[in-house]
XYZ file of N, CA and C in Angstrom:
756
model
N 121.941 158.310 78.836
C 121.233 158.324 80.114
C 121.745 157.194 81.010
N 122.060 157.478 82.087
C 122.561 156.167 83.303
C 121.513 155.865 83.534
N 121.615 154.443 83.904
C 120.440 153.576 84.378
C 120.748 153.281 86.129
N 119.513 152.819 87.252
C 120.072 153.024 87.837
C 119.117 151.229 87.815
N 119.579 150.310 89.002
C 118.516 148.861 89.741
C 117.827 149.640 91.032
N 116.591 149.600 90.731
C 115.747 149.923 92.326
C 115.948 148.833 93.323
N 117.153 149.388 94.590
C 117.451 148.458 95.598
C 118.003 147.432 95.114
N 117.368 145.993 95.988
C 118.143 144.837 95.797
C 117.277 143.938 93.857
N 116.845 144.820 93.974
C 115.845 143.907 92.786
C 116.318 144.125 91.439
N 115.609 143.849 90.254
C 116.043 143.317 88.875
C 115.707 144.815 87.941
N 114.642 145.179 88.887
C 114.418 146.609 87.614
C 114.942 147.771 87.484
N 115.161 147.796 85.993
C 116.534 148.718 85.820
C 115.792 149.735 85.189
N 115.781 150.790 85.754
C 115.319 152.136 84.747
C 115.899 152.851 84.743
N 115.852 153.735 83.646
C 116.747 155.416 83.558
C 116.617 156.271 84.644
N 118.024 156.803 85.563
C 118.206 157.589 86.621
C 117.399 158.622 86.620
N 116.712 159.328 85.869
C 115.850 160.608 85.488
C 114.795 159.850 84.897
N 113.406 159.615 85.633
C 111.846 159.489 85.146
C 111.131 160.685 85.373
N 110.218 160.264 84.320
C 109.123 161.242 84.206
C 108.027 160.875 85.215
N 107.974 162.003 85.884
C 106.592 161.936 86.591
C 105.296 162.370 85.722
N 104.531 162.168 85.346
C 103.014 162.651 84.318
C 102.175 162.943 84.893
N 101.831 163.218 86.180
C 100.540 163.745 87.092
C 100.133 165.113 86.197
N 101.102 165.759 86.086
C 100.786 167.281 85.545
C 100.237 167.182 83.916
N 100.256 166.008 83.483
C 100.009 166.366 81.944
C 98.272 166.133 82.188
N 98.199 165.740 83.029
C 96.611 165.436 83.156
C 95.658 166.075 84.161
N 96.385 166.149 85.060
C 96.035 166.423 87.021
C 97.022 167.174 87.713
N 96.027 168.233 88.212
C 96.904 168.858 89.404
C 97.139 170.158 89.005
N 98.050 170.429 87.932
C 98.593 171.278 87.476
C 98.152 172.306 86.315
N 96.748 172.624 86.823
C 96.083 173.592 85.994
C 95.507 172.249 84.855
N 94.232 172.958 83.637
C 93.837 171.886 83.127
C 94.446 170.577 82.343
N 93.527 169.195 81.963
C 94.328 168.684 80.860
C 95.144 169.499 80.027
N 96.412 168.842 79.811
C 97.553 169.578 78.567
C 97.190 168.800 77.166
N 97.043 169.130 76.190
C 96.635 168.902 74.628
C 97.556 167.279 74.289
N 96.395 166.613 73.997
C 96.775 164.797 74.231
C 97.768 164.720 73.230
N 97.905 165.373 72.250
C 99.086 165.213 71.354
C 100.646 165.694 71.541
N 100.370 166.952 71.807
C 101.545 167.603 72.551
C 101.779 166.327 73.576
N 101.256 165.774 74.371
C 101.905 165.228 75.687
C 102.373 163.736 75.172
N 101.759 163.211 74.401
C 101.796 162.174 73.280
C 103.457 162.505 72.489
N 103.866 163.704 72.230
C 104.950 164.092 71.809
C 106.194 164.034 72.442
N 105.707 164.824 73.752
C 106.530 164.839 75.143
C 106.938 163.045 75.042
N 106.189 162.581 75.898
C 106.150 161.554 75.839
C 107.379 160.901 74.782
N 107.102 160.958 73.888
C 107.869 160.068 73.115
C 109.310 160.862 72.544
N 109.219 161.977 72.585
C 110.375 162.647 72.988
C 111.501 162.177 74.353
N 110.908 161.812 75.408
C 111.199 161.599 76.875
C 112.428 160.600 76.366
N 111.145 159.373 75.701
C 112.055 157.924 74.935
C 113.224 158.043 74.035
N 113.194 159.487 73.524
C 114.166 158.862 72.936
C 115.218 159.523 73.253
N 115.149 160.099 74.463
C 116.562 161.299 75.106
C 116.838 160.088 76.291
N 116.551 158.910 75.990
C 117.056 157.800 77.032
C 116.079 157.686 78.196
N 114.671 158.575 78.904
C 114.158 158.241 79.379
C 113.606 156.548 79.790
N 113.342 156.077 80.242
C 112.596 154.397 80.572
C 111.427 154.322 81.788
N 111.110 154.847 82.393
C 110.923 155.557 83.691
C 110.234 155.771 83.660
N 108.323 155.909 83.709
C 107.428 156.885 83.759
C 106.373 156.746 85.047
N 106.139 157.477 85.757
C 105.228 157.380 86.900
C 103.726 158.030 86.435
N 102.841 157.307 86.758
C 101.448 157.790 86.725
C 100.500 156.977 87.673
N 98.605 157.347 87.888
C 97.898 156.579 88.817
C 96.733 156.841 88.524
N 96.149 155.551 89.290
C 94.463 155.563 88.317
C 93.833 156.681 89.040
N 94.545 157.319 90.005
C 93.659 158.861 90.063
C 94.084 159.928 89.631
N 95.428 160.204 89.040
C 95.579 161.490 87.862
C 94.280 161.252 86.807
N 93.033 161.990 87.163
C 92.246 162.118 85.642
C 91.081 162.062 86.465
N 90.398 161.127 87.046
C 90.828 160.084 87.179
C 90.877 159.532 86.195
N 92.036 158.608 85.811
C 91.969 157.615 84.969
C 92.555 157.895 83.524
N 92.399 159.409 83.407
C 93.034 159.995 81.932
C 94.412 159.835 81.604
N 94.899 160.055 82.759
C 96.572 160.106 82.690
C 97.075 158.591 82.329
N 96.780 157.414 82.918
C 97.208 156.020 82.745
C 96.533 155.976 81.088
N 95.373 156.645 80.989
C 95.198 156.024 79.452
C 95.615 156.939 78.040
N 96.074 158.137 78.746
C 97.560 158.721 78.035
C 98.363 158.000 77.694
N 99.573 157.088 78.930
C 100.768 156.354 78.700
C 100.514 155.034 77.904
N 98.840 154.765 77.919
C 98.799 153.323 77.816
C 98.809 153.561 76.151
N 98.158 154.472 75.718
C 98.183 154.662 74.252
C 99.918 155.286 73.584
N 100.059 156.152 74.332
C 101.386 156.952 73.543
C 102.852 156.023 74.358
N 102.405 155.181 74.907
C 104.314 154.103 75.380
C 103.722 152.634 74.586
N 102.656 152.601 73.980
C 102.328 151.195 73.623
C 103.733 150.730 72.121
N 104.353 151.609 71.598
C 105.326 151.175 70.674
C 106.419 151.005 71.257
N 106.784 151.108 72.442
C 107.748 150.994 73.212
C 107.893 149.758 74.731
N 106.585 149.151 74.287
C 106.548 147.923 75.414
C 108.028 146.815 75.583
N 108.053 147.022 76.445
C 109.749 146.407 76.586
C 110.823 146.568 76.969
N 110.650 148.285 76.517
C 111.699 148.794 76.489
C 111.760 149.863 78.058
N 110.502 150.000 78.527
C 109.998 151.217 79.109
C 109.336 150.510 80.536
N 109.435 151.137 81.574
C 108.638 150.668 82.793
C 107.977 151.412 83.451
N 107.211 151.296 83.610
C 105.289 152.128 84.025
C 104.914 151.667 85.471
N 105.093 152.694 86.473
C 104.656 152.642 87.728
C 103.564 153.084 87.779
N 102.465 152.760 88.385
C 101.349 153.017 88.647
C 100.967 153.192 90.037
N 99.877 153.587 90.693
C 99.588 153.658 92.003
C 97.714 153.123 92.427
N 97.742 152.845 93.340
C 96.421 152.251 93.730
C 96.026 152.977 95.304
N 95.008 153.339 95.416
C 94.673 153.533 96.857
C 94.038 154.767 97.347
N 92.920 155.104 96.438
C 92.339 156.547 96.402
C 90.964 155.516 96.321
N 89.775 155.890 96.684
C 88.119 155.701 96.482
C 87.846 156.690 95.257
N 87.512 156.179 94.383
C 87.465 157.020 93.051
C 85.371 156.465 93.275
N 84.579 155.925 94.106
C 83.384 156.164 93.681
C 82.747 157.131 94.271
N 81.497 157.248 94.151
C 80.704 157.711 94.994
C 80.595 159.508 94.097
N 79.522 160.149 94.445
C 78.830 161.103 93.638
C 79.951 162.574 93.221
N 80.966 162.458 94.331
C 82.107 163.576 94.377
C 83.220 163.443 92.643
N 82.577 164.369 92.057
C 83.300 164.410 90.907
C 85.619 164.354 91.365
N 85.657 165.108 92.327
C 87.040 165.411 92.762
C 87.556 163.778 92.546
N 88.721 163.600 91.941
C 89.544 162.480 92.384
C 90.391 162.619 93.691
N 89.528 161.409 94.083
C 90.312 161.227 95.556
C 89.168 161.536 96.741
N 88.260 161.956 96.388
C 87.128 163.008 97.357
C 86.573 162.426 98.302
N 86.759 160.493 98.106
C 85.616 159.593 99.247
C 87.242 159.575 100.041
N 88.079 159.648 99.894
C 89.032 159.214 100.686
C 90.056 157.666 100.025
N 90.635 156.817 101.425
C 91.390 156.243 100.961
C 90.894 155.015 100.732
N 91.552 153.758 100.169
C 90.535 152.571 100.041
C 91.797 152.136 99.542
N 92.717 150.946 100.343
C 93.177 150.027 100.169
C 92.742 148.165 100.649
N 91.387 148.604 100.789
C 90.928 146.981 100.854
C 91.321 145.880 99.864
N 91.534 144.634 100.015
C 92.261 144.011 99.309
C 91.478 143.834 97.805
N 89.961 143.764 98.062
C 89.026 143.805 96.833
C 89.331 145.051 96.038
N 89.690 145.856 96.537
C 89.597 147.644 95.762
C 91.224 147.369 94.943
N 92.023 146.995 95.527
C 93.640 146.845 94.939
C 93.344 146.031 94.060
N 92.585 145.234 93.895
C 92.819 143.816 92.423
C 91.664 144.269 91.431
N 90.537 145.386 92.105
C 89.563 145.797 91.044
C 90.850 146.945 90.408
N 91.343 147.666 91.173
C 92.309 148.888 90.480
C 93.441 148.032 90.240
N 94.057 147.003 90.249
C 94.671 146.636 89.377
C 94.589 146.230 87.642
N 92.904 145.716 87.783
C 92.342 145.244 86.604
C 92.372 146.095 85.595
N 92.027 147.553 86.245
C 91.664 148.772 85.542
C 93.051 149.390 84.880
N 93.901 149.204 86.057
C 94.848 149.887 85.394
C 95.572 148.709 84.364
N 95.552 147.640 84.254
C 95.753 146.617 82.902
C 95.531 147.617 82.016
N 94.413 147.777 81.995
C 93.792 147.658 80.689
C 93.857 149.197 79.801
N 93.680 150.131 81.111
C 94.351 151.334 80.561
C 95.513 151.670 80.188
N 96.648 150.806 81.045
C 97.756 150.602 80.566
C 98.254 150.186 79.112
N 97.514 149.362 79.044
C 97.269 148.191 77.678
C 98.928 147.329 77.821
N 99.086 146.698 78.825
C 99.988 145.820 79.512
C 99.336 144.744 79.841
N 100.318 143.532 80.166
C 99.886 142.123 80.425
C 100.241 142.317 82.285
N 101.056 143.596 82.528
C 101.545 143.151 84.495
C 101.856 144.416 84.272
N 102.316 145.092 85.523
C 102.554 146.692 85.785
C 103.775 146.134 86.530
N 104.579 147.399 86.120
C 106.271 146.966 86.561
C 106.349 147.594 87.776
N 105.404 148.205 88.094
C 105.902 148.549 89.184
C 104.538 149.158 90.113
N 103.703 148.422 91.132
C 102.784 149.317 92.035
C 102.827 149.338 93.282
N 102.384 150.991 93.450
C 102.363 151.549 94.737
C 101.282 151.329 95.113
N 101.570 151.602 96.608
C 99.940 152.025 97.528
C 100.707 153.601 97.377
N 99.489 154.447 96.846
C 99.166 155.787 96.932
C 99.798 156.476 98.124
N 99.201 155.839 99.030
C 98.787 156.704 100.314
C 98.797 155.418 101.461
N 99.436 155.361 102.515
C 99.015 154.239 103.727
C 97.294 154.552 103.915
N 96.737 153.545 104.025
C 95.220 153.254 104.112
C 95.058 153.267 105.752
N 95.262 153.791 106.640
C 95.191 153.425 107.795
C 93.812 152.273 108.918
N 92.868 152.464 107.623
C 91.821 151.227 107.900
C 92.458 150.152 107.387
N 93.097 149.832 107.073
C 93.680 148.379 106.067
C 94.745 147.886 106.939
N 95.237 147.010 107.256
C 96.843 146.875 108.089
C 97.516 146.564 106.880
N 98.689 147.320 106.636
C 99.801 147.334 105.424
C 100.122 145.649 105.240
N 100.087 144.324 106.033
C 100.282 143.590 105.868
C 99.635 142.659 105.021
N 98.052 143.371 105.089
C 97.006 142.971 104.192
C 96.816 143.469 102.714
N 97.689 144.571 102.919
C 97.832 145.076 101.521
C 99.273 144.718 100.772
N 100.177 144.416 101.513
C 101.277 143.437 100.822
C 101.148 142.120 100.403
N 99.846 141.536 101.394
C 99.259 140.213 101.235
C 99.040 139.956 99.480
N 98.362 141.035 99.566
C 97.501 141.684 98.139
C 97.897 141.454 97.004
N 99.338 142.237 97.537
C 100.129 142.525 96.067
C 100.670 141.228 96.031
N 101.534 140.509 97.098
C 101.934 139.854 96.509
C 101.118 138.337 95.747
N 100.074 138.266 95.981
C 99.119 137.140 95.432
C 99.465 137.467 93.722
N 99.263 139.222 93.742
C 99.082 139.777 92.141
C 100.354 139.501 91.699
N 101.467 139.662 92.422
C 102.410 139.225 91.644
C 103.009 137.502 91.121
N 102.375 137.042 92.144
C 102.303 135.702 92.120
C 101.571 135.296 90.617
N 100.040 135.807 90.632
C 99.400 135.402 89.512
C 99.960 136.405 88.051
N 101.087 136.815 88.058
C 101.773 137.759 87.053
C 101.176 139.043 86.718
N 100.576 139.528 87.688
C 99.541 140.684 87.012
C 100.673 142.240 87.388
N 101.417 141.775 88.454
C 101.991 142.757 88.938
C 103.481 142.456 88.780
N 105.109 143.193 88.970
C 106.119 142.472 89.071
C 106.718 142.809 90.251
N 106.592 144.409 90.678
C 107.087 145.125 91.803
C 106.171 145.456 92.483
N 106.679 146.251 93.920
C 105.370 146.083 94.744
C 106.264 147.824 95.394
N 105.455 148.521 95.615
C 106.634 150.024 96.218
C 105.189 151.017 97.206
N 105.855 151.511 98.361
C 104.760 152.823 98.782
C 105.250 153.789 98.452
N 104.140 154.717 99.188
C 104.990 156.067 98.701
C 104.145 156.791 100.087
N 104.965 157.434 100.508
C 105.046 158.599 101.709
C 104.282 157.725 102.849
N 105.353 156.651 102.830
C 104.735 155.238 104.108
C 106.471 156.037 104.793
N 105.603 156.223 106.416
C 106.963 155.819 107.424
C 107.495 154.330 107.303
N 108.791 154.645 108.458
C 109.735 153.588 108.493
C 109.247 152.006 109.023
N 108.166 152.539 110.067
C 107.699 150.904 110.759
C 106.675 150.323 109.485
N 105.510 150.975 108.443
C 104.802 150.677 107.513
C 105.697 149.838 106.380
N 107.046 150.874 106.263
C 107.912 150.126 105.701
C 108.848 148.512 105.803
N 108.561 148.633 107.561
C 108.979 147.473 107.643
C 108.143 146.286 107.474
N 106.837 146.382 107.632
C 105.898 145.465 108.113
C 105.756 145.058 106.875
N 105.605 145.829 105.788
C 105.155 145.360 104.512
C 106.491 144.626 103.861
N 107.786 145.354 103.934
C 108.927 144.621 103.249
C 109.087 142.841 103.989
N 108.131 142.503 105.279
C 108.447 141.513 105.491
C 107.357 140.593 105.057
N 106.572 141.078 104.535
C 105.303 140.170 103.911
C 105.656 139.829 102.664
N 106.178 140.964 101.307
C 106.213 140.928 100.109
C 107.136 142.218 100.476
N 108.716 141.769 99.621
C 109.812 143.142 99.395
C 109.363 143.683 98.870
N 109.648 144.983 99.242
C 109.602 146.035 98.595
C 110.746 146.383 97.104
N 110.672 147.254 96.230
C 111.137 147.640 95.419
C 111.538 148.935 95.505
N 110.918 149.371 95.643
C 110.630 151.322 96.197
C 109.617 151.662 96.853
N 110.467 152.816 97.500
C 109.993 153.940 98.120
C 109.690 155.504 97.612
N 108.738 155.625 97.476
C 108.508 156.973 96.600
C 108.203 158.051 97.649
N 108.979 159.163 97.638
C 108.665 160.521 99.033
C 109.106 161.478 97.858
N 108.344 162.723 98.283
C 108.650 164.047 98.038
C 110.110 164.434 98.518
N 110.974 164.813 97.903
C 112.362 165.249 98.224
C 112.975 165.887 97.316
N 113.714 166.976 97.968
C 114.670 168.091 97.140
C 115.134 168.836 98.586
N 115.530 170.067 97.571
C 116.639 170.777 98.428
C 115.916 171.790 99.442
N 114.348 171.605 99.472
C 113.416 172.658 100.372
C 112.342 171.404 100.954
N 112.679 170.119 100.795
C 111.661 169.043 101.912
C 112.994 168.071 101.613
N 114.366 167.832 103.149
C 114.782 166.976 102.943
C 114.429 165.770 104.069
N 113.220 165.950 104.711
C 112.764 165.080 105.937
C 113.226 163.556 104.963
N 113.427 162.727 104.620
C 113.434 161.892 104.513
C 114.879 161.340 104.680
N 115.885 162.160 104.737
C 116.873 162.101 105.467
C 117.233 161.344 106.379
N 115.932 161.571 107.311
C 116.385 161.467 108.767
C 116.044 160.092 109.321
N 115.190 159.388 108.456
C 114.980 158.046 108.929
C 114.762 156.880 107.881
N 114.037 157.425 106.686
C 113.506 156.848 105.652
C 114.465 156.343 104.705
N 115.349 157.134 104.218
C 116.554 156.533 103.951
C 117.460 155.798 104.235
N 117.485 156.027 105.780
C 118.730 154.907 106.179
C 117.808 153.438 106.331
N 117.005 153.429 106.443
C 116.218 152.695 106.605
C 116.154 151.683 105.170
N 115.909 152.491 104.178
C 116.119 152.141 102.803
C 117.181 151.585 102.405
N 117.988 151.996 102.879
C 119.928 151.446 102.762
C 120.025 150.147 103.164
N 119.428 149.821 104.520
C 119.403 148.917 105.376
C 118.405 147.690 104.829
N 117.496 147.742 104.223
C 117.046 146.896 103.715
C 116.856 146.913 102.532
N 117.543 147.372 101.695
C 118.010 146.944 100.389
C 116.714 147.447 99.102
N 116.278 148.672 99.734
C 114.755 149.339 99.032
C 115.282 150.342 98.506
N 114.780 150.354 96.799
C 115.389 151.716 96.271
C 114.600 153.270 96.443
N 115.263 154.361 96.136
C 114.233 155.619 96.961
C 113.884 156.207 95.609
N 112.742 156.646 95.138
C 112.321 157.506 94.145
C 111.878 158.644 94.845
N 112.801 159.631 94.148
C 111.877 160.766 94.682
C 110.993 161.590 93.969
N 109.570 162.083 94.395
C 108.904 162.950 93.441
C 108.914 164.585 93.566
N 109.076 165.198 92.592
C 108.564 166.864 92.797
C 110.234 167.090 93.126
N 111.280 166.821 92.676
C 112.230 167.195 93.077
C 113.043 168.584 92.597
N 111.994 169.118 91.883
C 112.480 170.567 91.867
C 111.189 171.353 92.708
N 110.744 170.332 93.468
C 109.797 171.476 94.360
C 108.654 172.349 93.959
N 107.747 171.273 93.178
C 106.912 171.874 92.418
C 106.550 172.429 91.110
N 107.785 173.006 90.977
C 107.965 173.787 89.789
C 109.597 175.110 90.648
N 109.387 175.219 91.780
C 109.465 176.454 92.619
C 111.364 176.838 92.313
N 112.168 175.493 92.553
C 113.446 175.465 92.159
C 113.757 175.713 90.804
N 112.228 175.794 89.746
C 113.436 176.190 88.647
C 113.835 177.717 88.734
N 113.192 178.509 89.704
C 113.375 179.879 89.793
C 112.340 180.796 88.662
N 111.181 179.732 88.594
C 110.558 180.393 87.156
C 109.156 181.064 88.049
N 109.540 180.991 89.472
C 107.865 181.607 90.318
C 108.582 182.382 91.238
N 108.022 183.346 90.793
C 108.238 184.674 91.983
C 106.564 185.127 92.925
N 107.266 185.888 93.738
C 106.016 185.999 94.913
C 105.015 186.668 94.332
N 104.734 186.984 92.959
C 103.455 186.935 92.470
C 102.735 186.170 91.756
N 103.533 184.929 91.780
C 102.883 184.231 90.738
C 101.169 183.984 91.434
N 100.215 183.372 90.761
C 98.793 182.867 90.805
C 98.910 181.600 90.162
N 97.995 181.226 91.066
C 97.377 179.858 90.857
C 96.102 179.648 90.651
N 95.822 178.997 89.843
C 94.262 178.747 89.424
C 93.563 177.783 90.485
N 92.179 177.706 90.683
C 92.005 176.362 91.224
C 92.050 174.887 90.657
N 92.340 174.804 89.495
C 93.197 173.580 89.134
C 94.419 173.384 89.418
N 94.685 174.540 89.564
C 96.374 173.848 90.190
C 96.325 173.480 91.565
N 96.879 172.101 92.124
C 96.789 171.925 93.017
C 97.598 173.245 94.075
N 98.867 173.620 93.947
C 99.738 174.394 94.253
C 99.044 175.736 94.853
N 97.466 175.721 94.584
C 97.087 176.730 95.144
C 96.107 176.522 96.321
N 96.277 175.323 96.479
C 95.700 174.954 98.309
C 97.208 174.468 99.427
N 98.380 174.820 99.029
C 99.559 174.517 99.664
C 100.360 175.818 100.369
N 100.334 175.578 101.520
C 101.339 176.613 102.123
C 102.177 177.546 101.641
N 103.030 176.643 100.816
C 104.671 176.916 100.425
C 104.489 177.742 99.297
N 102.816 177.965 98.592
C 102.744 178.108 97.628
C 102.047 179.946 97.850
N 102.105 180.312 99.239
C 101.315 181.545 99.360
C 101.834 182.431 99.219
N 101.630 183.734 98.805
C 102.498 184.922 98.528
C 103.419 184.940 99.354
N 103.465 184.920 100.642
C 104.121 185.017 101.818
C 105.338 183.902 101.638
N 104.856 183.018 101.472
C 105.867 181.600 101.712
C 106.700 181.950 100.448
N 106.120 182.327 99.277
C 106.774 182.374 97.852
C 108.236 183.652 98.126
N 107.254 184.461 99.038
C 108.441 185.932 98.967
C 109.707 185.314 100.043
N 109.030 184.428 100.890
C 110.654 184.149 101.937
C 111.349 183.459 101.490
N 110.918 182.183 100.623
C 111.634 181.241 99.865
C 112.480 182.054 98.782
N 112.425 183.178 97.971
C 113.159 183.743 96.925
C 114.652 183.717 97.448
N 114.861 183.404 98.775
C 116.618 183.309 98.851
C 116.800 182.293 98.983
N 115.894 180.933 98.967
C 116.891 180.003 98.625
C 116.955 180.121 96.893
N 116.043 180.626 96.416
C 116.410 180.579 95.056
C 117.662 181.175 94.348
N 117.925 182.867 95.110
C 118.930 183.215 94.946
C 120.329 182.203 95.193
N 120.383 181.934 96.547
C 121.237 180.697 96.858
C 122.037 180.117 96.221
N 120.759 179.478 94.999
C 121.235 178.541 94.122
C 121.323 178.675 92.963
N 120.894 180.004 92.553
C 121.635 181.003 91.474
C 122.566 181.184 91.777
C-alpha cells in the first residue's frame, strides 16, 4: 500500500482509507459488530492505516466500533474523527437539533470521542459541517488550545469553502480538507483544490465511488430503505439512477 503526508504536515497514512459511516449509519441498519470487527482488521492488514469515523455515525456506535476493534493496532493506525452535529435534545435522529460548533460543545465532543476511541489524542479532527453561528476562527481557536493541551494532533474541515478555509488555516493549519469527490461531483476542482495546493492542505476525498453508484452494482431499480440515507438524495431517484446508467456504461 503507498502511503501518502496530508499537505505540508507529519501525518502519513495509507493512500486508500476506510471511510466506516456505513458499518453503523446511513447505509441501511447497524452491520453485525463482528463481521465489521473483521472488516476492520482485515483493512490492517491489506496495508490500510487510514480510518474515518464521527461521534454522530450511531450516534456514537461507530467511534466505539474502531475504538474497540483498532485498539491492537494503536500506533500503527490513524483515526479521524469529526465534531459538530447537536446530538441533544428529545430527537432520536443523529444530527436532528442541528449544528453546534461552540467552543464548549468541541472540547465536551472531544472528551467523548477520547474515550470511545480509547486513545490518549485523535490524529486527526474535523468540524463536521461549517457552524455558521460560530465564526470558524473560534473554532480553530478551539482546536488549537486541544492540540496544544495534546488531546488533539491535526485539525481538518470538511465541505468548508475556500474563504472558511482560509480564515481557519490562519488561526491553527490545517491538515485536511475532506469534500465529496469522484467522477459524477467534481466541483471541488474549481476552487477548493487549487486553493489546497496553495497552502500546503492535504485533500481527502469521501464517497469516491459515488455512493455505492460507480461500482455499477445499482441500476434504475434499485430501492432504498429509509435507513439508507441514499433514499432522501436526488441522484438516488429512479429518474436520476436511469440517466446516470451512461456514465456507468462509459466506464465499463
Amino acid at each position: 500500500m503507498q502511503k501518502r503526508k496530508l499537505g505540508k504536515s507529519n501525518l502519513e497514512v495509507s493512500a486508500i482509507g476506510l471511510g466506516c459511516m456505513g458499518m453503523s449509519f446511513s447505509y441501511g441498519p447497524p452491520k453485525d459488530k463482528k463481521e465489521m470487527t473483521d472488516l476492520l482488521h482485515t483493512a490492517v492488514d491489506r496495508g490500510i492505516t487510514f480510518f474515518d469515523t464521527a461521534e454522530v455515525y450511531g450516534p456514537f456506535l461507530n467511534e466505539e466500533l474502531l475504538g474497540e476493534a483498532l485498539t491492537p493496532y494503536r500506533g500503527k493506525v490513524a483515526i479521524a474523527t469529526k465534531f459538530g452535529f447537536d446530538l441533544s435534545g428529545n430527537d432520536n435522529r443523529p444530527g436532528a437539533a442541528g449544528l453546534n460548533s461552540r467552543p464548549e460543545h468541541i472540547k465536551q465532543a472531544v472528551e467523548g470521542s477520547l474515550k470511545r476511541l480509547k486513545v490518549d489524542a485523535i490524529d486527526l479532527l474535523y468540524q463536521h459541517r461549517v457552524d455558521p453561528n460560530v465564526p470558524i476562527e473560534d473554532v480553530a481557536g478551539t482546536v488549537k488550545e486541544l492540540i496544544q493541551a495534546g488531546k488533539v494532533k491535526h485539525f481538518g474541515l470538511s465541505e468548508a469553502g475556500v474563504k472558511t478555509i482560509r480564515r481557519a488555516h490562519a488561526v491553527q493549519p490545517l491538515t485536511a480538507l475532506q469534500s465529496e469527490y469522484s467522477l459524477w461531483w467534481r466541483k471541488p476542482e474549481q476552487e477548493v483544490i487549487p486553493t489546497l495546493e496553495e497552502l500546503g492542505i492535504g485533500f481527502v476525498p469521501y464517497s469516491p465511488l459515488g455512493k455505492g453508484f460507480l461500482t455499477g452494482k445499482i441500476d434504475e431499480n434499485a430501492k432504498f430503505d429509509s435507513s439508507d440515507f441514499r433514499s432522501t438524495l436526488p441522484r438516488f431517484t429512479p429518474e436520476a439512477l436511469k440517466a446516470n446508467q451512461a456514465l456507468i456504461k462509459l466506464l465499463g
